CSV table of C-alpha atoms in Angstrom, one decimal:
chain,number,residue,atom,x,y,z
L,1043,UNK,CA,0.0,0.0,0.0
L,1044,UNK,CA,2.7,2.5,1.2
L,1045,UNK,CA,5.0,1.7,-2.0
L,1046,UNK,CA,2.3,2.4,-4.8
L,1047,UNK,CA,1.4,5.6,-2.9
L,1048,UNK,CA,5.1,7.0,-3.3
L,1049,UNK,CA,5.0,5.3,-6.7
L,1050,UNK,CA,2.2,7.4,-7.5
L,1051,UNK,CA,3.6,10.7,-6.0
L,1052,UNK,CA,6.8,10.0,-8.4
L,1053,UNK,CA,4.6,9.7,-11.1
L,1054,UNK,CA,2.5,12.8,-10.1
L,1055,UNK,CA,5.9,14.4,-9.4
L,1056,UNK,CA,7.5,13.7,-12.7
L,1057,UNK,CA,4.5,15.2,-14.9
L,1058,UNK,CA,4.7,18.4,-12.6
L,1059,UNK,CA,8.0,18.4,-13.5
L,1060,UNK,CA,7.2,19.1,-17.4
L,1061,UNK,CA,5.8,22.6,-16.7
L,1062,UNK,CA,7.5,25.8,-16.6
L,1063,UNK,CA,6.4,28.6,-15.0
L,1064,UNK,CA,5.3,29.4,-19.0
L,1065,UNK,CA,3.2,26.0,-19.9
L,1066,UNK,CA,-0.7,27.6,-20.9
L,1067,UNK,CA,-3.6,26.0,-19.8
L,1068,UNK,CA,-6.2,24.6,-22.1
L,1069,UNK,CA,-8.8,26.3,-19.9
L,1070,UNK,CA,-9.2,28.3,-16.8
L,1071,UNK,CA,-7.2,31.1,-15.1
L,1072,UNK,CA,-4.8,29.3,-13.1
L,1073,UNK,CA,-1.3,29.2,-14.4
L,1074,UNK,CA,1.2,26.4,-14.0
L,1075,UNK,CA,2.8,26.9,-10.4
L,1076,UNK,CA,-0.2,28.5,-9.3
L,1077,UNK,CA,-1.8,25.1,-10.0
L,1078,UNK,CA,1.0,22.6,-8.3
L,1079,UNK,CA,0.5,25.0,-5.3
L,1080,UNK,CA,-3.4,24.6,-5.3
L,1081,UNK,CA,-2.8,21.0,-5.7
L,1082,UNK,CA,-0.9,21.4,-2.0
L,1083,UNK,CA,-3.3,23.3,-0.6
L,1084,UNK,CA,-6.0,20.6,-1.2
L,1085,UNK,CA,-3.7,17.9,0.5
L,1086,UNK,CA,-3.7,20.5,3.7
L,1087,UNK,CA,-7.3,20.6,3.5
L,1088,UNK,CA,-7.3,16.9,3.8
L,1089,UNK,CA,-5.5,17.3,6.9
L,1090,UNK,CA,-7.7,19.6,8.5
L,1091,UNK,CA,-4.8,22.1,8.5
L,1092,UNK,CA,-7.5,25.2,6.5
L,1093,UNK,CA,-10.4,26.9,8.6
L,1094,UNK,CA,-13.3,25.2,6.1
L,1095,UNK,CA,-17.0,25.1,6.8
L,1096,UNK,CA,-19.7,22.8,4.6
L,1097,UNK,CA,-20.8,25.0,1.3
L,1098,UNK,CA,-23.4,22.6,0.2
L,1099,UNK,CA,-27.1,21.7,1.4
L,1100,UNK,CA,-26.5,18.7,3.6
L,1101,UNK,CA,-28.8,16.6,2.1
L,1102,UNK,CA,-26.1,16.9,-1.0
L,1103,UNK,CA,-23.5,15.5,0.2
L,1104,UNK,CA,-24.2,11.8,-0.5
L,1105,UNK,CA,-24.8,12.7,-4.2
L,1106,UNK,CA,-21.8,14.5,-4.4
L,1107,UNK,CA,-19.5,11.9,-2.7
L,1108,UNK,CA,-21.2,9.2,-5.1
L,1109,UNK,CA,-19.6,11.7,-7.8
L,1110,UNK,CA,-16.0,11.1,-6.2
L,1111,UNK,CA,-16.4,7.1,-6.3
L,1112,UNK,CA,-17.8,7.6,-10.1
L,1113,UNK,CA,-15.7,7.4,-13.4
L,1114,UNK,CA,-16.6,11.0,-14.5
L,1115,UNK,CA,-13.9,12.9,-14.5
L,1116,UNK,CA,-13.8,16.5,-12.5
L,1117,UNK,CA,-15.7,19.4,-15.2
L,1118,UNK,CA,-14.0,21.7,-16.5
L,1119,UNK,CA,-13.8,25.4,-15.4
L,1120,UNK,CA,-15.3,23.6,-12.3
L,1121,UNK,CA,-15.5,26.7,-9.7
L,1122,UNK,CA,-14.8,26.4,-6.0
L,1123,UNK,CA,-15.0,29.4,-3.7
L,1124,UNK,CA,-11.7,28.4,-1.6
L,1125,UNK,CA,-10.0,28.3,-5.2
L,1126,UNK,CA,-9.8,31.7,-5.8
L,1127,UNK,CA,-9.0,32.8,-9.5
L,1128,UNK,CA,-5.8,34.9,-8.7
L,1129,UNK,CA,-4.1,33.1,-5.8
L,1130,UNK,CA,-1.0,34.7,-4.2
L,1131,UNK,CA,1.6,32.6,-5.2
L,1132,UNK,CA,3.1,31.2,-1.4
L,1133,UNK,CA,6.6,30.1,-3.6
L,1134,UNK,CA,9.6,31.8,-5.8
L,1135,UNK,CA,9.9,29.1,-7.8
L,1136,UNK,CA,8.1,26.0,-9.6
L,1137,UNK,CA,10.4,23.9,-8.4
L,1138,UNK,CA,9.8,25.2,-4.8
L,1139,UNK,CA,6.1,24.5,-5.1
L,1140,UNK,CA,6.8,21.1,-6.6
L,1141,UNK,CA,9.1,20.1,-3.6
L,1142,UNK,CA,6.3,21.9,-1.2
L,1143,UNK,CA,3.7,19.4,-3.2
L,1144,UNK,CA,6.0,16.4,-2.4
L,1145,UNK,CA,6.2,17.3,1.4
L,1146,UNK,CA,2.8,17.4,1.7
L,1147,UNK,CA,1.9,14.9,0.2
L,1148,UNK,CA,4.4,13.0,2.6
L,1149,UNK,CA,2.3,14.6,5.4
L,1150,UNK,CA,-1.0,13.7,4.0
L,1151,UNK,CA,0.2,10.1,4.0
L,1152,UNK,CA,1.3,10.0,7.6
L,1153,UNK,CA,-1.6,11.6,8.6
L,1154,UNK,CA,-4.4,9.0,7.4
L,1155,UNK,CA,-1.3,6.2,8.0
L,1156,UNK,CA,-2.8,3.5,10.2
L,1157,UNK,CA,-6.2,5.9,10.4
L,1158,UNK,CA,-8.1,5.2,7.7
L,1159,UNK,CA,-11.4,6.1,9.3
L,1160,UNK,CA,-10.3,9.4,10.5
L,1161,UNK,CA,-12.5,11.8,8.7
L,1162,UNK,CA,-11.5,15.7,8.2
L,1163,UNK,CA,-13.9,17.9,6.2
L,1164,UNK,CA,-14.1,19.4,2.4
L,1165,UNK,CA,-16.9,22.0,1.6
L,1166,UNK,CA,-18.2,20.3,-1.2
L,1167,UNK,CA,-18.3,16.9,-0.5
L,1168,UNK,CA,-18.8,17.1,3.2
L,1169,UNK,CA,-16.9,14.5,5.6
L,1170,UNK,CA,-14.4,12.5,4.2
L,1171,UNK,CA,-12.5,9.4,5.4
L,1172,UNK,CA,-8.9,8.3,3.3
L,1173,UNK,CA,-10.6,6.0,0.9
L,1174,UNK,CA,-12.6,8.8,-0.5
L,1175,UNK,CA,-10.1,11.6,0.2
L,1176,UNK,CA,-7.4,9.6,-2.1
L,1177,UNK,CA,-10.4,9.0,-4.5
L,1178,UNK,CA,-10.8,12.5,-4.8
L,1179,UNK,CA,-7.3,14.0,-5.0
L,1180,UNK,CA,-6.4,11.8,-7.7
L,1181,UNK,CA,-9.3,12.7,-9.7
L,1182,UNK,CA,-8.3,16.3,-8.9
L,1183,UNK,CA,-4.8,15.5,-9.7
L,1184,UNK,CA,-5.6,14.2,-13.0
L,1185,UNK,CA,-7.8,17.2,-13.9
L,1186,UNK,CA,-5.8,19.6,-13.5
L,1187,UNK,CA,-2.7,17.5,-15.4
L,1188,UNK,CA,-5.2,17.5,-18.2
L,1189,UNK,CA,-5.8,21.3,-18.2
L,1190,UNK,CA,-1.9,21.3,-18.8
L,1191,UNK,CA,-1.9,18.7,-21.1
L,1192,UNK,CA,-0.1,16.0,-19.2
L,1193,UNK,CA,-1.9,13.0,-18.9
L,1194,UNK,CA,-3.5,12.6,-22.1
């Protein structure tokens, strides 16, 4: 289990490593290091380490975590309001927020290690324990390596 999860962040890792700080997206406003550091931020959400509070009706939430155990992939231009368009960049370089990626990532593990049933919350899809928070990132993770053109 532990050796396909680093196998995995290698492979996340190594398509990151194809952008530049100049790769355009094929849609949205988001550009390439701005993404990889979103892509942290979501694993500290995970990890309960951002103030978040439930966005959708309750009685949503079980449709919306049937969407993360679906095949369909994330939509495009999807908007979430703790996304914002224009975020502050919190490295100097890509390859900063590529090795800040990997360290959480590396946090995010140890965190659910062992606790698989520990549950932290998102504001779209309500609670969620490790099978459906590593459900969810990679579908996140593969989105947004298709809006760079990386996994296709």
């Amino acid at each position: 289990e532990r050796k396909s999860k680093q196998m995995q962040l290698a492979q996340v890792t190594s398509q990151l490593k194809k952008l530049s700080v100049d790769s355009e997206p094929r849609w949205g406003t988001m550009n390439a290091q701005a993404m990889v550091e979103h892509l942290t931020e979501t694993l500290k959400l995970a990890q309960g380490k951002l103030e978040t509070s439930l966005e959708v009706p309750e009685e949503k939430v079980p449709k919306a975590q049937g969407f993360i155990l679906s095949k369909h992939p994330m939509p495009k231009n999807f908007k979430a309001s703790f996304a914002p368009e224009n975020p502050v960049l919190n490295y100097s370089s890509m390859n900063e927020a590529i090795e800040g990626f990997e360290k959480e990532w590396a946090s995010y593990s140890a965190f659910f290690d062992g606790k698989e049933d520990r549950e932290t919350l998102h504001p779209n899809f309500g609670m969620l324990n490790k099978t459906l928070w590593d459900k969810l990132n990679e579908k996140h993770i593969q989105h947004h390596l298709s809006q760079f053109g990386l996994n296709d």
